[in-house]
mmCIF file with all atom_site columns, C-alpha atoms in Angstrom:
data_model
loop_
_atom_site.group_PDB
_atom_site.id
_atom_site.type_symbol
_atom_site.label_atom_id
_atom_site.label_alt_id
_atom_site.label_comp_id
_atom_site.label_asym_id
_atom_site.label_entity_id
_atom_site.label_seq_id
_atom_site.pdbx_PDB_ins_code
_atom_site.Cartn_x
_atom_site.Cartn_y
_atom_site.Cartn_z
_atom_site.occupancy
_atom_site.B_iso_or_equiv
_atom_site.pdbx_formal_charge
_atom_site.auth_seq_id
_atom_site.auth_comp_id
_atom_site.auth_asym_id
_atom_site.auth_atom_id
_atom_site.pdbx_PDB_model_num
ATOM 1   C CA . MET Z 1 1   ? -21.313 -9.078  65.551 1.00 0.00 ? 1   MET Z CA 1
ATOM 2   C CA . THR Z 1 2   ? -17.581 -8.604  65.575 1.00 0.00 ? 2   THR Z CA 1
ATOM 3   C CA . ALA Z 1 3   ? -14.304 -10.262 66.416 1.00 0.00 ? 3   ALA Z CA 1
ATOM 4   C CA . ASP Z 1 4   ? -14.385 -8.444  69.761 1.00 0.00 ? 4   ASP Z CA 1
ATOM 5   C CA . TYR Z 1 5   ? -17.679 -10.152 70.592 1.00 0.00 ? 5   TYR Z CA 1
ATOM 6   C CA . ILE Z 1 6   ? -16.241 -13.583 69.725 1.00 0.00 ? 6   ILE Z CA 1
ATOM 7   C CA . LYS Z 1 7   ? -13.126 -12.888 71.832 1.00 0.00 ? 7   LYS Z CA 1
ATOM 8   C CA . SER Z 1 8   ? -15.251 -11.786 74.785 1.00 0.00 ? 8   SER Z CA 1
ATOM 9   C CA . VAL Z 1 9   ? -16.983 -15.173 74.938 1.00 0.00 ? 9   VAL Z CA 1
ATOM 10  C CA . ILE Z 1 10  ? -13.770 -17.277 74.789 1.00 0.00 ? 10  ILE Z CA 1
ATOM 11  C CA . THR Z 1 11  ? -12.380 -18.233 78.200 1.00 0.00 ? 11  THR Z CA 1
ATOM 12  C CA . THR Z 1 12  ? -8.634  -18.014 78.838 1.00 0.00 ? 12  THR Z CA 1
ATOM 13  C CA . VAL Z 1 13  ? -7.233  -20.656 81.183 1.00 0.00 ? 13  VAL Z CA 1
ATOM 14  C CA . ALA Z 1 14  ? -3.804  -19.815 82.601 1.00 0.00 ? 14  ALA Z CA 1
ATOM 15  C CA . ASP Z 1 15  ? -1.091  -22.479 82.840 1.00 0.00 ? 15  ASP Z CA 1
ATOM 16  C CA . TYR Z 1 16  ? -3.019  -25.174 80.951 1.00 0.00 ? 16  TYR Z CA 1
ATOM 17  C CA . PRO Z 1 17  ? -1.917  -27.778 79.916 1.00 0.00 ? 17  PRO Z CA 1
ATOM 18  C CA . LYS Z 1 18  ? 1.440   -26.666 81.342 1.00 0.00 ? 18  LYS Z CA 1
ATOM 19  C CA . PRO Z 1 19  ? 2.878   -23.590 83.070 1.00 0.00 ? 19  PRO Z CA 1
ATOM 20  C CA . GLY Z 1 20  ? 3.216   -20.574 80.816 1.00 0.00 ? 20  GLY Z CA 1
ATOM 21  C CA . ILE Z 1 21  ? 0.463   -21.533 78.357 1.00 0.00 ? 21  ILE Z CA 1
ATOM 22  C CA . GLN Z 1 22  ? -2.575  -19.253 78.087 1.00 0.00 ? 22  GLN Z CA 1
ATOM 23  C CA . PHE Z 1 23  ? -5.129  -21.782 76.793 1.00 0.00 ? 23  PHE Z CA 1
ATOM 24  C CA . ARG Z 1 24  ? -7.903  -20.201 74.711 1.00 0.00 ? 24  ARG Z CA 1
ATOM 25  C CA . ASP Z 1 25  ? -10.880 -22.407 75.532 1.00 0.00 ? 25  ASP Z CA 1
ATOM 26  C CA . VAL Z 1 26  ? -13.523 -22.157 72.808 1.00 0.00 ? 26  VAL Z CA 1
ATOM 27  C CA . THR Z 1 27  ? -15.878 -24.506 74.659 1.00 0.00 ? 27  THR Z CA 1
ATOM 28  C CA . SER Z 1 28  ? -17.297 -21.433 76.421 1.00 0.00 ? 28  SER Z CA 1
ATOM 29  C CA . LEU Z 1 29  ? -18.098 -20.047 72.963 1.00 0.00 ? 29  LEU Z CA 1
ATOM 30  C CA . MET Z 1 30  ? -19.766 -23.314 71.903 1.00 0.00 ? 30  MET Z CA 1
ATOM 31  C CA . GLN Z 1 31  ? -21.943 -23.228 75.040 1.00 0.00 ? 31  GLN Z CA 1
ATOM 32  C CA . ASP Z 1 32  ? -23.368 -19.865 73.966 1.00 0.00 ? 32  ASP Z CA 1
ATOM 33  C CA . SER Z 1 33  ? -25.797 -20.461 71.087 1.00 0.00 ? 33  SER Z CA 1
ATOM 34  C CA . LYS Z 1 34  ? -25.641 -16.836 69.924 1.00 0.00 ? 34  LYS Z CA 1
ATOM 35  C CA . ALA Z 1 35  ? -21.831 -16.774 69.866 1.00 0.00 ? 35  ALA Z CA 1
ATOM 36  C CA . PHE Z 1 36  ? -21.546 -20.202 68.244 1.00 0.00 ? 36  PHE Z CA 1
ATOM 37  C CA . GLY Z 1 37  ? -24.110 -19.318 65.585 1.00 0.00 ? 37  GLY Z CA 1
ATOM 38  C CA . THR Z 1 38  ? -22.326 -16.041 64.962 1.00 0.00 ? 38  THR Z CA 1
ATOM 39  C CA . CYS Z 1 39  ? -19.065 -17.912 64.328 1.00 0.00 ? 39  CYS Z CA 1
ATOM 40  C CA . ILE Z 1 40  ? -20.682 -20.165 61.748 1.00 0.00 ? 40  ILE Z CA 1
ATOM 41  C CA . ASP Z 1 41  ? -22.455 -17.209 60.115 1.00 0.00 ? 41  ASP Z CA 1
ATOM 42  C CA . MET Z 1 42  ? -19.243 -15.147 59.960 1.00 0.00 ? 42  MET Z CA 1
ATOM 43  C CA . LEU Z 1 43  ? -17.290 -18.019 58.420 1.00 0.00 ? 43  LEU Z CA 1
ATOM 44  C CA . ALA Z 1 44  ? -20.059 -18.776 55.921 1.00 0.00 ? 44  ALA Z CA 1
ATOM 45  C CA . GLU Z 1 45  ? -20.228 -15.121 54.903 1.00 0.00 ? 45  GLU Z CA 1
ATOM 46  C CA . HIS Z 1 46  ? -16.463 -14.958 54.435 1.00 0.00 ? 46  HIS Z CA 1
ATOM 47  C CA . TYR Z 1 47  ? -16.416 -18.038 52.170 1.00 0.00 ? 47  TYR Z CA 1
ATOM 48  C CA . ARG Z 1 48  ? -19.791 -17.700 50.403 1.00 0.00 ? 48  ARG Z CA 1
ATOM 49  C CA . HIS Z 1 49  ? -18.170 -16.641 47.102 1.00 0.00 ? 49  HIS Z CA 1
ATOM 50  C CA . HIS Z 1 50  ? -15.667 -19.525 47.144 1.00 0.00 ? 50  HIS Z CA 1
ATOM 51  C CA . GLN Z 1 51  ? -16.436 -22.946 45.738 1.00 0.00 ? 51  GLN Z CA 1
ATOM 52  C CA . PHE Z 1 52  ? -15.347 -25.869 47.913 1.00 0.00 ? 52  PHE Z CA 1
ATOM 53  C CA . ASP Z 1 53  ? -16.140 -29.522 47.421 1.00 0.00 ? 53  ASP Z CA 1
ATOM 54  C CA . LYS Z 1 54  ? -15.509 -30.382 51.074 1.00 0.00 ? 54  LYS Z CA 1
ATOM 55  C CA . ILE Z 1 55  ? -14.401 -28.987 54.392 1.00 0.00 ? 55  ILE Z CA 1
ATOM 56  C CA . ALA Z 1 56  ? -11.773 -30.921 56.345 1.00 0.00 ? 56  ALA Z CA 1
ATOM 57  C CA . GLY Z 1 57  ? -12.133 -30.401 60.103 1.00 0.00 ? 57  GLY Z CA 1
ATOM 58  C CA . THR Z 1 58  ? -9.357  -31.461 62.432 1.00 0.00 ? 58  THR Z CA 1
ATOM 59  C CA . GLU Z 1 59  ? -10.180 -33.376 65.614 1.00 0.00 ? 59  GLU Z CA 1
ATOM 60  C CA . ALA Z 1 60  ? -11.898 -32.481 67.715 1.00 0.00 ? 60  ALA Z CA 1
ATOM 61  C CA . ARG Z 1 61  ? -13.111 -28.913 67.742 1.00 0.00 ? 61  ARG Z CA 1
ATOM 62  C CA . GLY Z 1 62  ? -12.595 -28.618 63.987 1.00 0.00 ? 62  GLY Z CA 1
ATOM 63  C CA . PHE Z 1 63  ? -15.491 -31.085 63.699 1.00 0.00 ? 63  PHE Z CA 1
ATOM 64  C CA . ILE Z 1 64  ? -17.751 -28.875 65.776 1.00 0.00 ? 64  ILE Z CA 1
ATOM 65  C CA . PHE Z 1 65  ? -17.212 -25.798 63.614 1.00 0.00 ? 65  PHE Z CA 1
ATOM 66  C CA . GLY Z 1 66  ? -16.576 -27.597 60.321 1.00 0.00 ? 66  GLY Z CA 1
ATOM 67  C CA . ALA Z 1 67  ? -19.721 -29.705 60.022 1.00 0.00 ? 67  ALA Z CA 1
ATOM 68  C CA . PRO Z 1 68  ? -22.220 -26.830 60.366 1.00 0.00 ? 68  PRO Z CA 1
ATOM 69  C CA . LEU Z 1 69  ? -20.074 -24.691 58.061 1.00 0.00 ? 69  LEU Z CA 1
ATOM 70  C CA . ALA Z 1 70  ? -20.118 -27.477 55.451 1.00 0.00 ? 70  ALA Z CA 1
ATOM 71  C CA . LYS Z 1 71  ? -23.909 -27.527 55.696 1.00 0.00 ? 71  LYS Z CA 1
ATOM 72  C CA . ALA Z 1 72  ? -24.074 -23.741 55.342 1.00 0.00 ? 72  ALA Z CA 1
ATOM 73  C CA . LEU Z 1 73  ? -21.805 -23.808 52.275 1.00 0.00 ? 73  LEU Z CA 1
ATOM 74  C CA . GLY Z 1 74  ? -23.491 -26.852 50.720 1.00 0.00 ? 74  GLY Z CA 1
ATOM 75  C CA . CYS Z 1 75  ? -20.458 -29.107 50.645 1.00 0.00 ? 75  CYS Z CA 1
ATOM 76  C CA . GLY Z 1 76  ? -19.249 -32.343 52.228 1.00 0.00 ? 76  GLY Z CA 1
ATOM 77  C CA . PHE Z 1 77  ? -17.345 -32.733 55.486 1.00 0.00 ? 77  PHE Z CA 1
ATOM 78  C CA . ILE Z 1 78  ? -14.184 -34.768 56.153 1.00 0.00 ? 78  ILE Z CA 1
ATOM 79  C CA . PRO Z 1 79  ? -13.153 -35.604 59.715 1.00 0.00 ? 79  PRO Z CA 1
ATOM 80  C CA . ILE Z 1 80  ? -9.382  -35.576 60.198 1.00 0.00 ? 80  ILE Z CA 1
ATOM 81  C CA . ARG Z 1 81  ? -8.943  -37.879 63.183 1.00 0.00 ? 81  ARG Z CA 1
ATOM 82  C CA . LYS Z 1 82  ? -6.296  -38.780 65.691 1.00 0.00 ? 82  LYS Z CA 1
ATOM 83  C CA . PHE Z 1 83  ? -4.536  -42.141 65.490 1.00 0.00 ? 83  PHE Z CA 1
ATOM 84  C CA . ASN Z 1 84  ? -6.640  -45.301 65.213 1.00 0.00 ? 84  ASN Z CA 1
ATOM 85  C CA . LYS Z 1 85  ? -10.079 -43.656 65.203 1.00 0.00 ? 85  LYS Z CA 1
ATOM 86  C CA . LEU Z 1 86  ? -11.066 -44.254 61.561 1.00 0.00 ? 86  LEU Z CA 1
ATOM 87  C CA . PRO Z 1 87  ? -12.351 -47.714 60.542 1.00 0.00 ? 87  PRO Z CA 1
ATOM 88  C CA . ARG Z 1 88  ? -11.389 -47.845 56.830 1.00 0.00 ? 88  ARG Z CA 1
ATOM 89  C CA . PRO Z 1 89  ? -7.923  -47.681 55.214 1.00 0.00 ? 89  PRO Z CA 1
ATOM 90  C CA . VAL Z 1 90  ? -6.140  -44.426 56.124 1.00 0.00 ? 90  VAL Z CA 1
ATOM 91  C CA . LEU Z 1 91  ? -3.179  -42.216 55.415 1.00 0.00 ? 91  LEU Z CA 1
ATOM 92  C CA . ARG Z 1 92  ? -1.270  -41.192 58.519 1.00 0.00 ? 92  ARG Z CA 1
ATOM 93  C CA . GLN Z 1 93  ? 0.820   -38.084 59.304 1.00 0.00 ? 93  GLN Z CA 1
ATOM 94  C CA . SER Z 1 94  ? 2.751   -37.301 62.493 1.00 0.00 ? 94  SER Z CA 1
ATOM 95  C CA . TYR Z 1 95  ? 3.186   -33.698 63.622 1.00 0.00 ? 95  TYR Z CA 1
ATOM 96  C CA . GLN Z 1 96  ? 4.449   -31.479 66.431 1.00 0.00 ? 96  GLN Z CA 1
ATOM 97  C CA . LEU Z 1 97  ? 2.047   -29.760 68.797 1.00 0.00 ? 97  LEU Z CA 1
ATOM 98  C CA . GLU Z 1 98  ? 2.826   -26.630 70.776 1.00 0.00 ? 98  GLU Z CA 1
ATOM 99  C CA . TYR Z 1 99  ? 3.394   -28.972 73.740 1.00 0.00 ? 99  TYR Z CA 1
ATOM 100 C CA . GLY Z 1 100 ? 3.980   -32.485 72.320 1.00 0.00 ? 100 GLY Z CA 1
ATOM 101 C CA . GLU Z 1 101 ? 3.625   -34.794 69.321 1.00 0.00 ? 101 GLU Z CA 1
ATOM 102 C CA . ASP Z 1 102 ? 0.646   -36.575 67.756 1.00 0.00 ? 102 ASP Z CA 1
ATOM 103 C CA . VAL Z 1 103 ? -0.603  -38.388 64.642 1.00 0.00 ? 103 VAL Z CA 1
ATOM 104 C CA . LEU Z 1 104 ? -3.506  -37.530 62.332 1.00 0.00 ? 104 LEU Z CA 1
ATOM 105 C CA . GLU Z 1 105 ? -5.324  -39.806 59.895 1.00 0.00 ? 105 GLU Z CA 1
ATOM 106 C CA . ILE Z 1 106 ? -7.672  -39.431 56.948 1.00 0.00 ? 106 ILE Z CA 1
ATOM 107 C CA . HIS Z 1 107 ? -9.653  -42.092 55.098 1.00 0.00 ? 107 HIS Z CA 1
ATOM 108 C CA . LYS Z 1 108 ? -7.911  -42.855 51.810 1.00 0.00 ? 108 LYS Z CA 1
ATOM 109 C CA . ASP Z 1 109 ? -11.186 -42.329 49.939 1.00 0.00 ? 109 ASP Z CA 1
ATOM 110 C CA . ALA Z 1 110 ? -12.109 -39.020 51.652 1.00 0.00 ? 110 ALA Z CA 1
ATOM 111 C CA . VAL Z 1 111 ? -10.681 -36.771 48.934 1.00 0.00 ? 111 VAL Z CA 1
ATOM 112 C CA . HIS Z 1 112 ? -10.725 -37.251 45.182 1.00 0.00 ? 112 HIS Z CA 1
ATOM 113 C CA . SER Z 1 113 ? -8.020  -35.772 42.976 1.00 0.00 ? 113 SER Z CA 1
ATOM 114 C CA . GLY Z 1 114 ? -8.763  -32.158 42.106 1.00 0.00 ? 114 GLY Z CA 1
ATOM 115 C CA . GLU Z 1 115 ? -11.341 -31.522 44.825 1.00 0.00 ? 115 GLU Z CA 1
ATOM 116 C CA . LYS Z 1 116 ? -11.124 -28.109 46.483 1.00 0.00 ? 116 LYS Z CA 1
ATOM 117 C CA . ILE Z 1 117 ? -10.866 -28.481 50.243 1.00 0.00 ? 117 ILE Z CA 1
ATOM 118 C CA . LEU Z 1 118 ? -11.277 -25.798 52.919 1.00 0.00 ? 118 LEU Z CA 1
ATOM 119 C CA . LEU Z 1 119 ? -9.392  -26.675 56.104 1.00 0.00 ? 119 LEU Z CA 1
ATOM 120 C CA . LEU Z 1 120 ? -10.906 -25.759 59.451 1.00 0.00 ? 120 LEU Z CA 1
ATOM 121 C CA . ASP Z 1 121 ? -9.824  -25.895 63.072 1.00 0.00 ? 121 ASP Z CA 1
ATOM 122 C CA . ASP Z 1 122 ? -10.743 -23.931 66.151 1.00 0.00 ? 122 ASP Z CA 1
ATOM 123 C CA . LEU Z 1 123 ? -7.304  -22.480 66.839 1.00 0.00 ? 123 LEU Z CA 1
ATOM 124 C CA . LEU Z 1 124 ? -4.067  -21.779 64.975 1.00 0.00 ? 124 LEU Z CA 1
ATOM 125 C CA . ALA Z 1 125 ? -0.970  -21.734 67.177 1.00 0.00 ? 125 ALA Z CA 1
ATOM 126 C CA . THR Z 1 126 ? 2.301   -23.148 65.796 1.00 0.00 ? 126 THR Z CA 1
ATOM 127 C CA . GLY Z 1 127 ? 0.644   -24.596 62.689 1.00 0.00 ? 127 GLY Z CA 1
ATOM 128 C CA . GLY Z 1 128 ? 1.743   -28.197 63.272 1.00 0.00 ? 128 GLY Z CA 1
ATOM 129 C CA . THR Z 1 129 ? -1.744  -29.685 63.220 1.00 0.00 ? 129 THR Z CA 1
ATOM 130 C CA . MET Z 1 130 ? -2.746  -27.813 60.084 1.00 0.00 ? 130 MET Z CA 1
ATOM 131 C CA . LEU Z 1 131 ? 0.531   -28.623 58.284 1.00 0.00 ? 131 LEU Z CA 1
ATOM 132 C CA . ALA Z 1 132 ? -0.189  -32.319 58.905 1.00 0.00 ? 132 ALA Z CA 1
ATOM 133 C CA . THR Z 1 133 ? -3.758  -31.845 57.641 1.00 0.00 ? 133 THR Z CA 1
ATOM 134 C CA . ILE Z 1 134 ? -2.471  -30.100 54.497 1.00 0.00 ? 134 ILE Z CA 1
ATOM 135 C CA . ALA Z 1 135 ? -0.038  -32.952 53.858 1.00 0.00 ? 135 ALA Z CA 1
ATOM 136 C CA . LEU Z 1 136 ? -2.781  -35.581 54.186 1.00 0.00 ? 136 LEU Z CA 1
ATOM 137 C CA . VAL Z 1 137 ? -5.240  -33.802 51.888 1.00 0.00 ? 137 VAL Z CA 1
ATOM 138 C CA . ARG Z 1 138 ? -2.570  -33.059 49.277 1.00 0.00 ? 138 ARG Z CA 1
ATOM 139 C CA . GLN Z 1 139 ? -1.358  -36.679 49.287 1.00 0.00 ? 139 GLN Z CA 1
ATOM 140 C CA . LEU Z 1 140 ? -4.855  -37.633 48.174 1.00 0.00 ? 140 LEU Z CA 1
ATOM 141 C CA . GLY Z 1 141 ? -4.814  -35.043 45.372 1.00 0.00 ? 141 GLY Z CA 1
ATOM 142 C CA . GLY Z 1 142 ? -6.916  -32.410 47.107 1.00 0.00 ? 142 GLY Z CA 1
ATOM 143 C CA . LEU Z 1 143 ? -6.423  -28.748 46.272 1.00 0.00 ? 143 LEU Z CA 1
ATOM 144 C CA . VAL Z 1 144 ? -5.822  -26.755 49.443 1.00 0.00 ? 144 VAL Z CA 1
ATOM 145 C CA . GLU Z 1 145 ? -5.515  -22.988 49.326 1.00 0.00 ? 145 GLU Z CA 1
ATOM 146 C CA . HIS Z 1 146 ? -7.570  -21.822 52.334 1.00 0.00 ? 146 HIS Z CA 1
ATOM 147 C CA . ALA Z 1 147 ? -7.691  -22.536 56.063 1.00 0.00 ? 147 ALA Z CA 1
ATOM 148 C CA . ALA Z 1 148 ? -10.127 -21.063 58.569 1.00 0.00 ? 148 ALA Z CA 1
ATOM 149 C CA . PHE Z 1 149 ? -9.904  -20.707 62.332 1.00 0.00 ? 149 PHE Z CA 1
ATOM 150 C CA . VAL Z 1 150 ? -11.952 -19.242 65.117 1.00 0.00 ? 150 VAL Z CA 1
ATOM 151 C CA . VAL Z 1 151 ? -8.773  -18.079 66.898 1.00 0.00 ? 151 VAL Z CA 1
ATOM 152 C CA . ASN Z 1 152 ? -5.290  -17.224 65.642 1.00 0.00 ? 152 ASN Z CA 1
ATOM 153 C CA . LEU Z 1 153 ? -2.329  -16.809 68.001 1.00 0.00 ? 153 LEU Z CA 1
ATOM 154 C CA . PRO Z 1 154 ? -0.065  -14.798 65.647 1.00 0.00 ? 154 PRO Z CA 1
ATOM 155 C CA . ASP Z 1 155 ? 2.901   -14.663 68.023 1.00 0.00 ? 155 ASP Z CA 1
ATOM 156 C CA . LEU Z 1 156 ? 3.343   -18.439 67.655 1.00 0.00 ? 156 LEU Z CA 1
ATOM 157 C CA . GLY Z 1 157 ? 3.920   -18.203 63.888 1.00 0.00 ? 157 GLY Z CA 1
ATOM 158 C CA . GLY Z 1 158 ? 1.454   -20.754 62.558 1.00 0.00 ? 158 GLY Z CA 1
ATOM 159 C CA . ALA Z 1 159 ? -0.062  -18.436 59.946 1.00 0.00 ? 159 ALA Z CA 1
ATOM 160 C CA . ASP Z 1 160 ? 3.398   -17.691 58.533 1.00 0.00 ? 160 ASP Z CA 1
ATOM 161 C CA . LYS Z 1 161 ? 4.111   -21.422 58.156 1.00 0.00 ? 161 LYS Z CA 1
ATOM 162 C CA . LEU Z 1 162 ? 0.815   -21.955 56.365 1.00 0.00 ? 162 LEU Z CA 1
ATOM 163 C CA . THR Z 1 163 ? 1.422   -18.985 54.075 1.00 0.00 ? 163 THR Z CA 1
ATOM 164 C CA . GLU Z 1 164 ? 4.737   -20.613 53.084 1.00 0.00 ? 164 GLU Z CA 1
ATOM 165 C CA . GLN Z 1 165 ? 2.643   -23.618 51.964 1.00 0.00 ? 165 GLN Z CA 1
ATOM 166 C CA . GLY Z 1 166 ? 0.459   -21.418 49.743 1.00 0.00 ? 166 GLY Z CA 1
ATOM 167 C CA . ILE Z 1 167 ? -2.423  -21.249 52.220 1.00 0.00 ? 167 ILE Z CA 1
ATOM 168 C CA . THR Z 1 168 ? -4.537  -18.146 52.791 1.00 0.00 ? 168 THR Z CA 1
ATOM 169 C CA . CYS Z 1 169 ? -5.564  -18.066 56.450 1.00 0.00 ? 169 CYS Z CA 1
ATOM 170 C CA . HIS Z 1 170 ? -8.694  -16.498 57.871 1.00 0.00 ? 170 HIS Z CA 1
ATOM 171 C CA . ALA Z 1 171 ? -9.412  -16.240 61.606 1.00 0.00 ? 171 ALA Z CA 1
ATOM 172 C CA . LEU Z 1 172 ? -12.411 -14.698 63.310 1.00 0.00 ? 172 LEU Z CA 1
ATOM 173 C CA . CYS Z 1 173 ? -10.236 -13.248 66.083 1.00 0.00 ? 173 CYS Z CA 1
ATOM 174 C CA . GLU Z 1 174 ? -6.679  -13.097 67.408 1.00 0.00 ? 174 GLU Z CA 1
ATOM 175 C CA . PHE Z 1 175 ? -5.058  -13.161 70.831 1.00 0.00 ? 175 PHE Z CA 1
ATOM 176 C CA . GLU Z 1 176 ? -1.567  -11.793 71.344 1.00 0.00 ? 176 GLU Z CA 1
ATOM 177 C CA . GLY Z 1 177 ? 0.950   -13.910 73.287 1.00 0.00 ? 177 GLY Z CA 1
ATOM 178 C CA . ASP Z 1 178 ? 0.885   -17.659 73.906 1.00 0.00 ? 178 ASP Z CA 1
#
């Protein structure tokens, strides 16, 4: 299976959530067991020679891809949640979205100093969500050098911002434009 196969299963929704946005909806991919399984297999194969202690998946679709990848790689999973969703003491980080602002949180005991953490989300656009995730994990002493995505939108510059933070990005496929 290839990136072209993954792209063919992702639905594009025009003008969502606002005019001019071409929303890449990976829920169509998740509904297809073959395509979803292929994503997890491709990510696991890419990272099988790396050693991670945990995978940090960003709410919400990062959970869906991150948890099975953590199982496949034999490591733990950390949910990075939106504001006021985690019950224990948290660190909080605000960030800019492509079309707004939000806040992410992580449990203060989710990462131990020196642990190697792979970051995962479904889509990389401007990089704001992942920059906030990097900041949270690093505040707890986690070592972050890699981030994985199902989709990268290279024209929006997120990968360049992550590279500036010392992050190597890997995406299963790319879509040009917004």
